[in-house]
mmCIF file of C-alpha atoms and ligand atoms in Angstrom:
data_model
loop_
_atom_site.group_PDB
_atom_site.id
_atom_site.type_symbol
_atom_site.label_atom_id
_atom_site.label_comp_id
_atom_site.label_asym_id
_atom_site.label_seq_id
_atom_site.Cartn_x
_atom_site.Cartn_y
_atom_site.Cartn_z
ATOM 1 C CA MET A 1 -14.675 361.753 62.000
ATOM 2 C CA SER A 2 -10.953 361.443 62.380
ATOM 3 C CA GLU A 3 -8.063 362.618 60.244
ATOM 4 C CA ILE A 4 -6.273 359.770 58.507
ATOM 5 C CA ILE A 5 -2.566 359.465 59.284
ATOM 6 C CA ASP A 6 -1.183 358.660 55.839
ATOM 7 C CA GLY A 7 1.806 356.363 56.302
ATOM 8 C CA LYS A 8 2.269 355.980 52.555
ATOM 9 C CA LEU A 9 2.658 359.735 52.143
ATOM 10 C CA VAL A 10 5.139 360.140 55.020
ATOM 11 C CA SER A 11 7.038 357.048 53.842
ATOM 12 C CA ALA A 12 7.327 358.392 50.302
ATOM 13 C CA LYS A 13 8.712 361.678 51.615
ATOM 14 C CA ILE A 14 11.355 360.026 53.810
ATOM 15 C CA ARG A 15 12.260 357.475 51.090
ATOM 16 C CA SER A 16 12.812 360.241 48.552
ATOM 17 C CA GLU A 17 15.208 361.981 50.997
ATOM 18 C CA ILE A 18 17.057 358.679 51.496
ATOM 19 C CA LYS A 19 17.262 358.143 47.732
ATOM 20 C CA GLN A 20 18.760 361.599 47.227
ATOM 21 C CA LYS A 21 21.448 360.841 49.836
ATOM 22 C CA THR A 22 22.358 357.444 48.377
ATOM 23 C CA GLU A 23 22.684 359.117 44.948
ATOM 24 C CA VAL A 24 25.065 361.726 46.339
ATOM 25 C CA LEU A 25 27.076 358.971 48.048
ATOM 26 C CA ARG A 26 27.302 356.976 44.832
ATOM 27 C CA LYS A 27 28.149 359.902 42.554
ATOM 28 C CA GLU A 28 30.430 361.911 44.821
ATOM 29 C CA LYS A 29 32.056 359.233 47.008
ATOM 30 C CA SER A 30 31.639 356.077 44.888
ATOM 31 C CA VAL A 31 29.981 354.453 47.911
ATOM 32 C CA ARG A 32 27.120 351.979 47.555
ATOM 33 C CA LEU A 33 25.413 351.111 50.831
ATOM 34 C CA ARG A 34 24.434 347.480 51.288
ATOM 35 C CA LEU A 35 21.877 345.700 53.465
ATOM 36 C CA ALA A 36 22.237 341.956 54.062
ATOM 37 C CA THR A 37 19.000 340.098 54.779
ATOM 38 C CA ILE A 38 18.825 336.529 56.054
ATOM 39 C CA LEU A 39 15.768 334.294 55.969
ATOM 40 C CA VAL A 40 15.848 330.865 57.588
ATOM 41 C CA GLY A 41 13.059 328.469 56.562
ATOM 42 C CA GLU A 42 9.831 328.797 54.664
ATOM 43 C CA ASN A 43 7.536 331.032 56.727
ATOM 44 C CA PRO A 44 5.231 332.494 54.030
ATOM 45 C CA ALA A 45 4.658 335.827 55.816
ATOM 46 C CA SER A 46 8.425 336.245 56.374
ATOM 47 C CA LYS A 47 9.039 335.597 52.661
ATOM 48 C CA ILE A 48 6.691 338.464 51.760
ATOM 49 C CA TYR A 49 8.262 340.813 54.325
ATOM 50 C CA ILE A 50 11.773 340.012 53.035
ATOM 51 C CA LYS A 51 10.730 340.532 49.417
ATOM 52 C CA ASN A 52 9.273 343.933 50.315
ATOM 53 C CA LYS A 53 12.476 344.868 52.168
ATOM 54 C CA ILE A 54 14.682 343.896 49.208
ATOM 55 C CA ASN A 55 12.479 345.804 46.714
ATOM 56 C CA SER A 56 12.456 348.871 48.950
ATOM 57 C CA CYS A 57 16.267 348.833 49.166
ATOM 58 C CA ILE A 58 16.523 348.794 45.384
ATOM 59 C CA GLU A 59 13.971 351.620 45.116
ATOM 60 C CA VAL A 60 16.152 353.969 47.242
ATOM 61 C CA GLY A 61 19.527 352.913 45.826
ATOM 62 C CA ILE A 62 20.676 350.590 48.614
ATOM 63 C CA GLU A 63 22.237 347.322 47.426
ATOM 64 C CA SER A 64 20.782 344.167 48.870
ATOM 65 C CA GLU A 65 22.449 340.838 49.541
ATOM 66 C CA HIS A 66 19.888 338.200 50.384
ATOM 67 C CA ILE A 67 20.806 334.904 52.013
ATOM 68 C CA ASP A 68 18.080 332.263 51.914
ATOM 69 C CA LEU A 69 18.794 329.379 54.293
ATOM 70 C CA PRO A 70 16.981 326.045 54.688
ATOM 71 C CA GLY A 71 14.917 325.493 57.827
ATOM 72 C CA ALA A 72 17.406 322.836 58.967
ATOM 73 C CA THR A 73 20.294 325.350 59.173
ATOM 74 C CA THR A 74 22.018 325.002 62.553
ATOM 75 C CA GLU A 75 22.420 327.878 64.973
ATOM 76 C CA ASN A 76 26.188 327.658 64.553
ATOM 77 C CA GLU A 77 25.967 327.876 60.759
ATOM 78 C CA LEU A 78 23.844 331.001 61.066
ATOM 79 C CA LEU A 79 26.218 332.561 63.610
ATOM 80 C CA LEU A 80 29.165 331.953 61.243
ATOM 81 C CA ILE A 81 27.340 333.717 58.393
ATOM 82 C CA ILE A 82 26.629 336.690 60.655
ATOM 83 C CA ASP A 83 30.308 336.719 61.632
ATOM 84 C CA ARG A 84 31.306 336.911 57.973
ATOM 85 C CA LEU A 85 28.889 339.820 57.396
ATOM 86 C CA ASN A 86 30.062 341.602 60.577
ATOM 87 C CA ASN A 87 33.595 341.572 59.147
ATOM 88 C CA ASP A 88 32.626 342.491 55.587
ATOM 89 C CA PRO A 89 33.553 346.169 54.993
ATOM 90 C CA ASP A 90 30.931 346.465 52.188
ATOM 91 C CA THR A 91 27.994 345.389 54.402
ATOM 92 C CA ASP A 92 26.316 348.289 56.225
ATOM 93 C CA GLY A 93 23.385 346.502 57.812
ATOM 94 C CA ILE A 94 22.422 342.956 58.785
ATOM 95 C CA LEU A 95 18.807 341.867 59.228
ATOM 96 C CA VAL A 96 17.813 338.375 60.300
ATOM 97 C CA GLN A 97 14.085 337.958 59.724
ATOM 98 C CA LEU A 98 12.164 336.786 62.804
ATOM 99 C CA PRO A 99 10.693 334.419 63.829
ATOM 100 C CA LEU A 100 13.502 331.856 63.533
ATOM 101 C CA PRO A 101 12.983 328.082 63.602
ATOM 102 C CA LEU A 102 12.600 326.877 67.204
ATOM 103 C CA HIS A 103 16.055 325.210 67.365
ATOM 104 C CA ILE A 104 17.770 328.604 66.890
ATOM 105 C CA SER A 105 17.925 331.079 69.767
ATOM 106 C CA PRO A 106 16.849 334.543 68.542
ATOM 107 C CA ASP A 107 18.707 336.116 71.496
ATOM 108 C CA LYS A 108 22.019 334.506 70.496
ATOM 109 C CA VAL A 109 21.523 335.550 66.886
ATOM 110 C CA ILE A 110 20.627 339.155 67.764
ATOM 111 C CA GLU A 111 23.620 339.392 70.124
ATOM 112 C CA LYS A 112 25.919 338.127 67.374
ATOM 113 C CA ILE A 113 25.055 340.982 64.999
ATOM 114 C CA SER A 114 27.525 343.837 65.418
ATOM 115 C CA PRO A 115 25.707 346.756 67.129
ATOM 116 C CA SER A 116 27.182 348.966 64.382
ATOM 117 C CA LYS A 117 25.264 346.960 61.723
ATOM 118 C CA ASP A 118 22.105 346.267 63.765
ATOM 119 C CA VAL A 119 19.544 347.930 61.449
ATOM 120 C CA ASP A 120 16.655 346.476 63.486
ATOM 121 C CA GLY A 121 17.900 348.135 66.686
ATOM 122 C CA PHE A 122 17.386 344.841 68.555
ATOM 123 C CA HIS A 123 20.911 344.339 69.968
ATOM 124 C CA PRO A 124 21.006 344.668 73.787
ATOM 125 C CA TYR A 125 23.708 347.359 73.471
ATOM 126 C CA ASN A 126 21.479 349.524 71.278
ATOM 127 C CA GLN A 127 18.418 348.763 73.412
ATOM 128 C CA GLY A 128 20.436 349.769 76.480
ATOM 129 C CA ILE A 129 21.199 353.183 74.963
ATOM 130 C CA LEU A 130 17.489 353.587 74.198
ATOM 131 C CA LEU A 131 16.675 352.702 77.820
ATOM 132 C CA THR A 132 19.190 355.134 79.335
ATOM 133 C CA SER A 133 18.798 358.094 76.945
ATOM 134 C CA LYS A 134 17.838 361.336 78.675
ATOM 135 C CA ASP A 135 15.659 362.742 75.902
ATOM 136 C CA TYR A 136 14.531 361.991 72.353
ATOM 137 C CA GLU A 137 16.861 364.518 70.707
ATOM 138 C CA SER A 138 19.979 363.097 72.349
ATOM 139 C CA LEU A 139 18.936 359.563 71.389
ATOM 140 C CA ILE A 140 18.654 360.596 67.712
ATOM 141 C CA ALA A 141 21.893 362.588 67.950
ATOM 142 C CA SER A 142 23.688 359.510 69.304
ATOM 143 C CA LYS A 143 22.975 357.739 65.964
ATOM 144 C CA ILE A 144 21.838 354.551 67.622
ATOM 145 C CA PRO A 145 19.462 352.417 65.513
ATOM 146 C CA VAL A 146 15.930 352.633 66.917
ATOM 147 C CA PRO A 147 13.588 349.634 66.313
ATOM 148 C CA CYS A 148 11.847 350.319 63.012
ATOM 149 C CA THR A 149 8.125 349.988 63.800
ATOM 150 C CA PRO A 150 8.168 352.128 66.976
ATOM 151 C CA PHE A 151 10.475 354.621 65.245
ATOM 152 C CA GLY A 152 7.950 354.790 62.380
ATOM 153 C CA CYS A 153 5.149 355.495 64.888
ATOM 154 C CA MET A 154 7.164 358.392 66.340
ATOM 155 C CA LYS A 155 7.806 359.817 62.854
ATOM 156 C CA LEU A 156 4.079 359.690 62.059
ATOM 157 C CA LEU A 157 3.238 361.605 65.256
ATOM 158 C CA GLU A 158 5.946 364.147 64.417
ATOM 159 C CA TYR A 159 4.692 364.616 60.847
ATOM 160 C CA TYR A 160 1.122 365.271 62.050
ATOM 161 C CA ASN A 161 2.345 367.631 64.820
ATOM 162 C CA ILE A 162 1.014 365.390 67.566
ATOM 163 C CA ASP A 163 3.164 366.150 70.598
ATOM 164 C CA PRO A 164 3.046 363.298 73.154
ATOM 165 C CA SER A 165 4.316 365.580 75.959
ATOM 166 C CA GLY A 166 2.051 365.425 79.013
ATOM 167 C CA LYS A 167 -0.380 363.065 77.260
ATOM 168 C CA ARG A 168 -1.465 359.638 78.464
ATOM 169 C CA ALA A 169 -0.211 357.004 76.054
ATOM 170 C CA VAL A 170 -1.607 353.496 76.326
ATOM 171 C CA ILE A 171 0.149 350.720 74.423
ATOM 172 C CA ILE A 172 -1.653 347.410 74.050
ATOM 173 C CA GLY A 173 1.038 344.736 73.638
ATOM 174 C CA ARG A 174 4.431 344.315 75.325
ATOM 175 C CA SER A 175 6.673 342.809 72.629
ATOM 176 C CA ASN A 176 10.397 343.554 72.405
ATOM 177 C CA ILE A 177 9.872 344.609 68.779
ATOM 178 C CA VAL A 178 7.058 347.138 69.291
ATOM 179 C CA GLY A 179 5.429 347.623 72.712
ATOM 180 C CA LYS A 180 8.473 347.953 74.970
ATOM 181 C CA PRO A 181 10.655 350.166 72.732
ATOM 182 C CA LEU A 182 7.664 352.355 71.816
ATOM 183 C CA ALA A 183 6.935 352.879 75.530
ATOM 184 C CA LEU A 184 10.519 354.143 75.984
ATOM 185 C CA LEU A 185 10.315 356.436 72.935
ATOM 186 C CA LEU A 186 7.017 357.970 74.074
ATOM 187 C CA LEU A 187 8.497 358.422 77.543
ATOM 188 C CA LEU A 188 11.473 360.257 75.998
ATOM 189 C CA ARG A 189 8.851 362.542 74.401
ATOM 190 C CA ASN A 190 7.410 363.107 77.901
ATOM 191 C CA ALA A 191 4.218 361.084 77.603
ATOM 192 C CA THR A 192 2.812 359.229 80.621
ATOM 193 C CA VAL A 193 2.953 355.671 79.381
ATOM 194 C CA THR A 194 1.071 352.516 80.333
ATOM 195 C CA ILE A 195 1.480 349.132 78.682
ATOM 196 C CA CYS A 196 -1.534 346.810 78.739
ATOM 197 C CA HIS A 197 -1.041 343.092 78.183
ATOM 198 C CA SER A 198 -2.832 339.791 78.566
ATOM 199 C CA LYS A 199 -2.596 339.883 82.389
ATOM 200 C CA THR A 200 -3.730 343.509 82.811
ATOM 201 C CA LYS A 201 -6.742 343.802 85.112
ATOM 202 C CA ASP A 202 -9.495 346.066 83.800
ATOM 203 C CA ALA A 203 -7.613 347.001 80.627
ATOM 204 C CA ALA A 204 -10.789 348.751 79.422
ATOM 205 C CA SER A 205 -10.505 351.517 82.030
ATOM 206 C CA VAL A 206 -6.785 352.003 81.258
ATOM 207 C CA ILE A 207 -7.404 352.201 77.491
ATOM 208 C CA LYS A 208 -10.229 354.715 78.029
ATOM 209 C CA GLU A 209 -7.702 357.113 79.619
ATOM 210 C CA GLY A 210 -5.411 357.095 76.593
ATOM 211 C CA ASP A 211 -4.924 360.319 74.657
ATOM 212 C CA ILE A 212 -2.749 358.173 72.409
ATOM 213 C CA VAL A 213 -3.711 354.506 72.027
ATOM 214 C CA VAL A 214 -1.397 352.103 70.227
ATOM 215 C CA CYS A 215 -2.546 348.588 69.466
ATOM 216 C CA ALA A 216 0.147 346.033 68.762
ATOM 217 C CA THR A 217 -1.384 342.700 69.650
ATOM 218 C CA GLY A 218 -1.822 340.885 66.334
ATOM 219 C CA LYS A 219 -5.498 340.336 67.185
ATOM 220 C CA LYS A 220 -7.958 341.585 64.586
ATOM 221 C CA GLY A 221 -10.519 344.094 65.842
ATOM 222 C CA ILE A 222 -9.410 343.996 69.499
ATOM 223 C CA LEU A 223 -9.958 347.767 69.825
ATOM 224 C CA ALA A 224 -13.426 349.203 69.199
ATOM 225 C CA GLY A 225 -14.673 352.780 69.135
ATOM 226 C CA ASP A 226 -16.527 352.538 72.463
ATOM 227 C CA MET A 227 -13.241 351.618 74.196
ATOM 228 C CA ILE A 228 -11.416 354.905 73.472
ATOM 229 C CA LYS A 229 -11.943 358.439 74.709
ATOM 230 C CA ASP A 230 -13.315 361.076 72.330
ATOM 231 C CA GLY A 231 -10.504 362.597 70.288
ATOM 232 C CA ALA A 232 -7.892 359.936 71.087
ATOM 233 C CA VAL A 233 -5.069 359.379 68.597
ATOM 234 C CA VAL A 234 -5.053 355.741 67.450
ATOM 235 C CA LEU A 235 -1.954 354.075 66.021
ATOM 236 C CA ASP A 236 -2.731 350.610 64.712
ATOM 237 C CA VAL A 237 0.350 348.378 64.366
ATOM 238 C CA GLY A 238 -1.630 345.197 63.633
ATOM 239 C CA ILE A 239 -1.392 343.336 60.339
ATOM 240 C CA ASN A 240 -3.972 340.536 60.385
ATOM 241 C CA ARG A 241 -5.395 338.556 57.495
ATOM 242 C CA GLY A 242 -9.169 338.218 57.675
ATOM 243 C CA GLU A 243 -11.151 335.193 56.521
ATOM 244 C CA ASP A 244 -11.908 337.165 53.335
ATOM 245 C CA GLY A 245 -8.147 337.278 52.583
ATOM 246 C CA LYS A 246 -7.955 341.043 53.206
ATOM 247 C CA ILE A 247 -5.542 342.735 55.638
ATOM 248 C CA TYR A 248 -7.012 344.197 58.843
ATOM 249 C CA GLY A 249 -5.548 346.057 61.788
ATOM 250 C CA ASP A 250 -6.015 345.403 65.501
ATOM 251 C CA ALA A 251 -8.585 348.224 65.637
ATOM 252 C CA ASP A 252 -12.070 348.069 64.212
ATOM 253 C CA PHE A 253 -11.556 350.973 61.813
ATOM 254 C CA GLU A 254 -15.205 351.798 61.259
ATOM 255 C CA SER A 255 -16.037 352.428 64.927
ATOM 256 C CA THR A 256 -12.652 353.791 66.135
ATOM 257 C CA SER A 257 -12.383 356.296 63.264
ATOM 258 C CA ARG A 258 -15.710 357.819 64.328
ATOM 259 C CA LYS A 259 -14.297 358.689 67.769
ATOM 260 C CA ALA A 260 -10.576 359.252 67.231
ATOM 261 C CA SER A 261 -9.055 362.613 66.253
ATOM 262 C CA PHE A 262 -6.344 360.867 64.218
ATOM 263 C CA ILE A 263 -6.060 357.248 63.128
ATOM 264 C CA THR A 264 -3.686 355.118 61.062
ATOM 265 C CA PRO A 265 -5.448 352.919 58.487
ATOM 266 C CA VAL A 266 -4.429 349.315 57.829
ATOM 267 C CA PRO A 267 -2.973 348.915 55.296
ATOM 268 C CA GLY A 268 -1.253 352.236 54.605
ATOM 269 C CA GLY A 269 -0.588 353.517 58.125
ATOM 270 C CA VAL A 270 2.226 352.203 60.321
ATOM 271 C CA GLY A 271 3.089 349.332 57.914
ATOM 272 C CA PRO A 272 4.939 351.316 55.219
ATOM 273 C CA MET A 273 6.875 353.179 57.933
ATOM 274 C CA THR A 274 8.528 350.005 59.266
ATOM 275 C CA ILE A 275 10.507 349.394 56.073
ATOM 276 C CA THR A 276 11.136 353.117 55.621
ATOM 277 C CA MET A 277 12.832 353.313 59.013
ATOM 278 C CA LEU A 278 14.843 350.193 58.150
ATOM 279 C CA LEU A 279 16.169 352.072 55.110
ATOM 280 C CA TYR A 280 16.788 355.104 57.315
ATOM 281 C CA ASN A 281 18.743 353.007 59.854
ATOM 282 C CA THR A 282 20.785 351.401 57.047
ATOM 283 C CA LEU A 283 21.732 354.819 55.683
ATOM 284 C CA MET A 284 22.448 356.221 59.160
ATOM 285 C CA LEU A 285 24.624 353.266 60.243
ATOM 286 C CA GLY A 286 26.389 353.139 56.855
ATOM 287 C CA LEU A 287 27.320 356.814 57.065
ATOM 288 C CA LYS A 288 28.425 356.446 60.687
ATOM 289 C CA ARG A 289 30.546 353.324 60.156
ATOM 290 C CA ARG A 290 32.153 354.794 57.048
ATOM 291 C CA SER A 291 32.699 358.192 58.809
ATOM 292 C CA LEU A 292 30.780 359.982 56.063
ATOM 293 C CA GLY A 293 28.857 362.570 58.123
ATOM 294 C CA ASN A 294 25.138 363.103 58.738
ATOM 295 C CA VAL A 295 21.932 361.588 57.440
HETATM 296 N N1 GUN B 301 9.652 340.018 62.160
HETATM 297 C C1 GUN B 301 8.578 340.814 62.375
HETATM 298 N N2 GUN B 301 8.966 342.104 62.454
HETATM 299 C C2 GUN B 301 10.306 342.114 62.300
HETATM 300 C C3 GUN B 301 11.267 343.159 62.270
HETATM 301 O O1 GUN B 301 10.978 344.358 62.442
HETATM 302 N N3 GUN B 301 12.565 342.763 62.064
HETATM 303 C C4 GUN B 301 12.914 341.456 61.894
HETATM 304 N N4 GUN B 301 14.218 341.181 61.718
HETATM 305 N N5 GUN B 301 12.038 340.461 61.918
HETATM 306 C C5 GUN B 301 10.737 340.805 62.113
#
């Protein structure tokens, strides 16, 4: 049986540290940090994610400004709003919820957000620093926003004293939001990293080598216990709704948890960490931009 990696517990710990810092900022410096969120259109899942982000901001003492835009908003209108927020001295972070309607280029939108307010860590400037960093410590010291879900995965490993150094890490999924940045972060922690994707030949033999296996495919139950090595660490990034209406991960929990040494449950594993690291990035960038010292 595996040990459960409790994302709710680690999240609560980090959120309480963030809350303490925002209280000090408010009481001693009269500073209130603010996160601007933008939602374009009516995607039901995005609406839930945005609501959770706004509530989490309030919970830790970060102000939230939410901008709800109709699906017919033009790319130019959105870029002008981002411009206004880039120049607003009271806005510390800007988050545009993805996916965007098809007539808006996500690349143009991400590039428009000032790298100093890019709480998602998606801007090519910030991604470039991640790519060229020499080690994990210097990346963190550089106070560059790291994409929230992969950053949350790294924090979970850290909290459970799982050192990726020298281990084989296999990531299933190559998205810009999770797979690719997580591969770079694990590499900075000296893991030997492989990304599997839809064109990988014999993915089963690659996955079987993984001391750390991360699934980030958005496909329910794609990873089963007989696919991993004994004692592997399994991080499940998937959030999939089953036919019964319940939330499931990418891993079949019942069979993988019998073989893994550590495993993240869904819900309650990686999920809560994504918003926690968004709050962390907002605090970090706010302090940096306002020259107010360390997180
Ligand atoms: N859509 C799914 N995940 C994310 C995320 O981490 N950030 C944003 N902005 N949109 C998303």
